[in-house]
Amino acid sequence: MNLTTESGSSEGKGPPGAAVWKKMVVRYQKPSFWRAMWQIINTLVPYAALWWLMYLSLAVSWWLTAPLAALAGAFLVRVFIIFHDCGHGSFFKSKRANHAWGAITGVLTFTPYFNWRWEHAVHHSNAGDLDRRGMGDVWTLTVEEYLESSRWKRFAYRLARNPVVLFVIAPIFLFLVKQRFPRPEAPKRERRSVYWTNLALLGLASGLGWILGLKAYLLVQLMVLAVAGSTGVWLFYVQHQFEGVYWERSSEWDYTTAALKGSSFYKLPKVLQWFSGNIGFHHIHHLSPRIPNYHLERCHEAEPLFQTVKAVTLLSSFKSFTFRLWDEQRRKLVGYSHLRMVRRRRNKPACPEV
């Protein structure tokens, strides 16, 4: 396994060109205080205003509240990107500022800052590594693993990968339930962040429930969280489950290749790119997480290396719905229909020796 990373640490020989891309990206790793503050203003102020409008609209018509909730959900995705960059220490130059705004936006997104930061760092260290799946990723089995699984495990896997479960039910469960509990192996600070976030959420819900009315608060919060959660899970899914994606066993896994080929360049329309905080430039983000989101597009446009990465468009991304398993023999994601061919090949009687 080649562990040459952005920090320069390595095990064995680094990937070809590692020194080149490290020198290439360093100029984009410098946070801008004013750009960061402007992003906070143009995200949190409209988000708060939409909350108030949704509350007022409840007395008029649900048909007015629903589109406002969808728009607020889009802004909450952008709030999560601020949270995400704070977790990487890239949004502000100051560590204290990153931690403070990470904690604030973590409450707004129902996500404990330090706990998520720890889990997400694991995701960055093992994305595309077949031998290190299990934390911070979408449950993905290989064809062989699926065929060797029990009937119950195959049923659970199909259920988990069902689009309704994955993009509608799972996001609500993730943000409302799963994020309320730390993993058993979580360090002390990370566990505390879960408990403090839970207390802050209780205080926020109590305050807004008292001001707006508990029923109004719950309706608005659930609608916004459902939209943002589904959108966020879809973005994460497409970033690592797309045609031509890179997966390897640890012995062959390479950091640079995993970043540029195991993370997609999701080319979205400009308005969606803005709401998603440039996270579509995920190939660059995985190569260098220290680049703040407001520098990613400039980095992509200025450096020819990144323009060689094939784009996943909004239309072509819907093909990701059909991907279910990783075929190690064909080195690609496949659907369940591929299993029939594998089973036929296995059941085919061997040719008699002449």
Tab-separated table of N, CA, C and O in Angstrom, residues 234-235 237-245 260-269 279-283 300 306 308-321 323:
chain	number	residue	atom	x	y	z
A	234	TRP	N	-26.920	11.967	-1.575
A	234	TRP	CA	-26.769	11.761	-3.019
A	234	TRP	C	-25.425	12.275	-3.509
A	234	TRP	O	-24.728	11.599	-4.273
A	235	LEU	N	-25.022	13.466	-3.067
A	235	LEU	CA	-23.740	14.025	-3.480
A	235	LEU	C	-22.597	13.105	-3.053
A	235	LEU	O	-21.692	12.815	-3.836
A	237	TYR	N	-22.743	9.943	-2.403
A	237	TYR	CA	-22.849	8.691	-3.146
A	237	TYR	C	-22.203	8.822	-4.535
A	237	TYR	O	-21.374	7.993	-4.925
A	238	VAL	N	-22.565	9.865	-5.258
A	238	VAL	CA	-22.043	10.055	-6.619
A	238	VAL	C	-20.541	10.330	-6.597
A	238	VAL	O	-19.828	10.004	-7.550
A	239	GLN	N	-20.057	10.909	-5.519
A	239	GLN	CA	-18.630	11.216	-5.437
A	239	GLN	C	-17.753	9.964	-5.380
A	239	GLN	O	-16.570	10.023	-5.706
A	240	HIS	N	-18.343	8.827	-4.985
A	240	HIS	CA	-17.529	7.603	-4.856
A	240	HIS	C	-18.180	6.372	-5.476
A	240	HIS	O	-17.651	5.275	-5.335
A	241	GLN	N	-19.305	6.543	-6.131
A	241	GLN	CA	-19.987	5.423	-6.793
A	241	GLN	C	-20.367	5.885	-8.199
A	241	GLN	O	-21.493	6.308	-8.440
A	242	PHE	N	-19.407	5.820	-9.103
A	242	PHE	CA	-19.646	6.298	-10.463
A	242	PHE	C	-18.900	5.409	-11.454
A	242	PHE	O	-18.017	4.632	-11.066
A	243	GLU	N	-19.267	5.520	-12.705
A	243	GLU	CA	-18.654	4.679	-13.734
A	243	GLU	C	-17.173	4.997	-13.877
A	243	GLU	O	-16.786	6.163	-14.029
A	244	GLY	N	-16.340	3.964	-13.797
A	244	GLY	CA	-14.901	4.147	-13.919
A	244	GLY	C	-14.196	4.420	-12.599
A	244	GLY	O	-13.002	4.725	-12.584
A	245	VAL	N	-14.907	4.288	-11.481
A	245	VAL	CA	-14.320	4.578	-10.173
A	245	VAL	C	-13.195	3.600	-9.843
A	245	VAL	O	-13.162	2.470	-10.338
A	260	LEU	N	-7.696	10.990	-7.562
A	260	LEU	CA	-8.032	11.462	-8.908
A	260	LEU	C	-8.980	10.530	-9.662
A	260	LEU	O	-9.720	10.978	-10.539
A	261	LYS	N	-8.984	9.237	-9.317
A	261	LYS	CA	-9.854	8.291	-10.010
A	261	LYS	C	-10.912	7.657	-9.115
A	261	LYS	O	-11.860	7.062	-9.614
A	262	GLY	N	-10.731	7.789	-7.808
A	262	GLY	CA	-11.700	7.214	-6.877
A	262	GLY	C	-12.689	8.238	-6.349
A	262	GLY	O	-13.597	7.901	-5.587
A	263	SER	N	-12.500	9.499	-6.723
A	263	SER	CA	-13.407	10.583	-6.345
A	263	SER	C	-13.795	11.325	-7.612
A	263	SER	O	-12.940	11.672	-8.421
A	264	SER	N	-15.074	11.574	-7.771
A	264	SER	CA	-15.554	12.108	-9.047
A	264	SER	C	-15.364	13.612	-9.183
A	264	SER	O	-15.252	14.349	-8.201
A	265	PHE	N	-15.317	14.045	-10.436
A	265	PHE	CA	-15.470	15.459	-10.777
A	265	PHE	C	-16.922	15.603	-11.222
A	265	PHE	O	-17.272	15.299	-12.354
A	266	TYR	N	-17.767	16.019	-10.286
A	266	TYR	CA	-19.210	16.114	-10.531
A	266	TYR	C	-19.496	17.508	-11.081
A	266	TYR	O	-19.589	18.471	-10.327
A	267	LYS	N	-19.627	17.594	-12.393
A	267	LYS	CA	-19.808	18.889	-13.061
A	267	LYS	C	-21.277	19.274	-13.042
A	267	LYS	O	-22.073	18.815	-13.860
A	268	LEU	N	-21.628	20.149	-12.113
A	268	LEU	CA	-23.011	20.557	-11.923
A	268	LEU	C	-23.283	21.908	-12.567
A	268	LEU	O	-22.353	22.706	-12.767
A	269	PRO	N	-24.553	22.190	-12.878
A	269	PRO	CA	-24.907	23.550	-13.306
A	269	PRO	C	-24.473	24.553	-12.247
A	269	PRO	O	-24.431	24.235	-11.057
A	279	ILE	N	-18.310	21.266	-3.988
A	279	ILE	CA	-17.878	19.927	-3.570
A	279	ILE	C	-17.805	18.964	-4.754
A	279	ILE	O	-17.247	17.866	-4.633
A	280	GLY	N	-18.360	19.365	-5.896
A	280	GLY	CA	-18.252	18.541	-7.096
A	280	GLY	C	-16.814	18.358	-7.557
A	280	GLY	O	-16.498	17.381	-8.250
A	281	PHE	N	-15.932	19.285	-7.173
A	281	PHE	CA	-14.512	19.133	-7.501
A	281	PHE	C	-13.880	18.198	-6.469
A	281	PHE	O	-12.863	18.519	-5.831
A	282	HIS	N	-14.489	17.040	-6.343
A	282	HIS	CA	-14.131	16.132	-5.252
A	282	HIS	C	-12.786	15.456	-5.488
A	282	HIS	O	-12.124	15.039	-4.535
A	283	HIS	N	-12.400	15.340	-6.743
A	283	HIS	CA	-11.093	14.748	-7.055
A	283	HIS	C	-9.972	15.621	-6.487
A	283	HIS	O	-8.981	15.103	-5.965
A	300	HIS	N	-8.965	23.900	-10.222
A	300	HIS	CA	-9.301	23.008	-11.329
A	300	HIS	C	-9.047	23.677	-12.677
A	300	HIS	O	-8.495	23.057	-13.593
A	306	PHE	N	-5.830	18.391	-13.473
A	306	PHE	CA	-7.175	18.127	-12.982
A	306	PHE	C	-8.211	18.117	-14.103
A	306	PHE	O	-9.281	17.523	-13.964
A	308	THR	N	-7.839	16.638	-16.828
A	308	THR	CA	-7.803	15.333	-17.503
A	308	THR	C	-8.790	14.357	-16.872
A	308	THR	O	-9.055	13.296	-17.435
A	309	VAL	N	-9.312	14.696	-15.701
A	309	VAL	CA	-10.283	13.830	-15.023
A	309	VAL	C	-11.628	13.944	-15.729
A	309	VAL	O	-12.156	15.044	-15.919
A	310	LYS	N	-12.198	12.808	-16.124
A	310	LYS	CA	-13.471	12.798	-16.834
A	310	LYS	C	-14.596	13.265	-15.924
A	310	LYS	O	-14.734	12.804	-14.794
A	311	ALA	N	-15.404	14.187	-16.419
A	311	ALA	CA	-16.490	14.744	-15.618
A	311	ALA	C	-17.688	13.808	-15.562
A	311	ALA	O	-17.996	13.102	-16.523
A	312	VAL	N	-18.344	13.799	-14.411
A	312	VAL	CA	-19.646	13.161	-14.260
A	312	VAL	C	-20.670	14.278	-14.295
A	312	VAL	O	-20.660	15.163	-13.443
A	313	THR	N	-21.528	14.296	-15.303
A	313	THR	CA	-22.516	15.358	-15.431
A	313	THR	C	-23.756	15.022	-14.612
A	313	THR	O	-23.916	13.897	-14.131
A	314	LEU	N	-24.638	16.006	-14.473
A	314	LEU	CA	-25.870	15.763	-13.725
A	314	LEU	C	-26.664	14.638	-14.372
A	314	LEU	O	-27.198	13.759	-13.675
A	315	LEU	N	-26.742	14.628	-15.701
A	315	LEU	CA	-27.485	13.590	-16.405
A	315	LEU	C	-26.819	12.220	-16.265
A	315	LEU	O	-27.477	11.226	-15.936
A	316	SER	N	-25.516	12.164	-16.490
A	316	SER	CA	-24.829	10.872	-16.440
A	316	SER	C	-24.759	10.315	-15.013
A	316	SER	O	-24.600	9.114	-14.814
A	317	SER	N	-24.886	11.189	-14.006
A	317	SER	CA	-24.794	10.723	-12.620
A	317	SER	C	-25.951	9.805	-12.241
A	317	SER	O	-25.820	8.999	-11.320
A	318	PHE	N	-27.075	9.916	-12.959
A	318	PHE	CA	-28.216	9.069	-12.628
A	318	PHE	C	-27.943	7.590	-12.921
A	318	PHE	O	-28.649	6.712	-12.430
A	319	LYS	N	-26.897	7.321	-13.704
A	319	LYS	CA	-26.511	5.938	-13.950
A	319	LYS	C	-26.020	5.278	-12.663
A	319	LYS	O	-26.054	4.051	-12.524
A	320	SER	N	-25.592	6.102	-11.710
A	320	SER	CA	-25.105	5.565	-10.436
A	320	SER	C	-26.197	4.821	-9.677
A	320	SER	O	-25.904	4.005	-8.800
A	321	PHE	N	-27.467	5.094	-10.005
A	321	PHE	CA	-28.574	4.364	-9.394
A	321	PHE	C	-28.470	2.856	-9.654
A	321	PHE	O	-28.960	2.041	-8.883
A	323	PHE	N	-25.707	1.022	-9.940
A	323	PHE	CA	-24.526	0.365	-9.396
A	323	PHE	C	-24.821	-0.204	-8.010
A	323	PHE	O	-25.348	0.488	-7.140
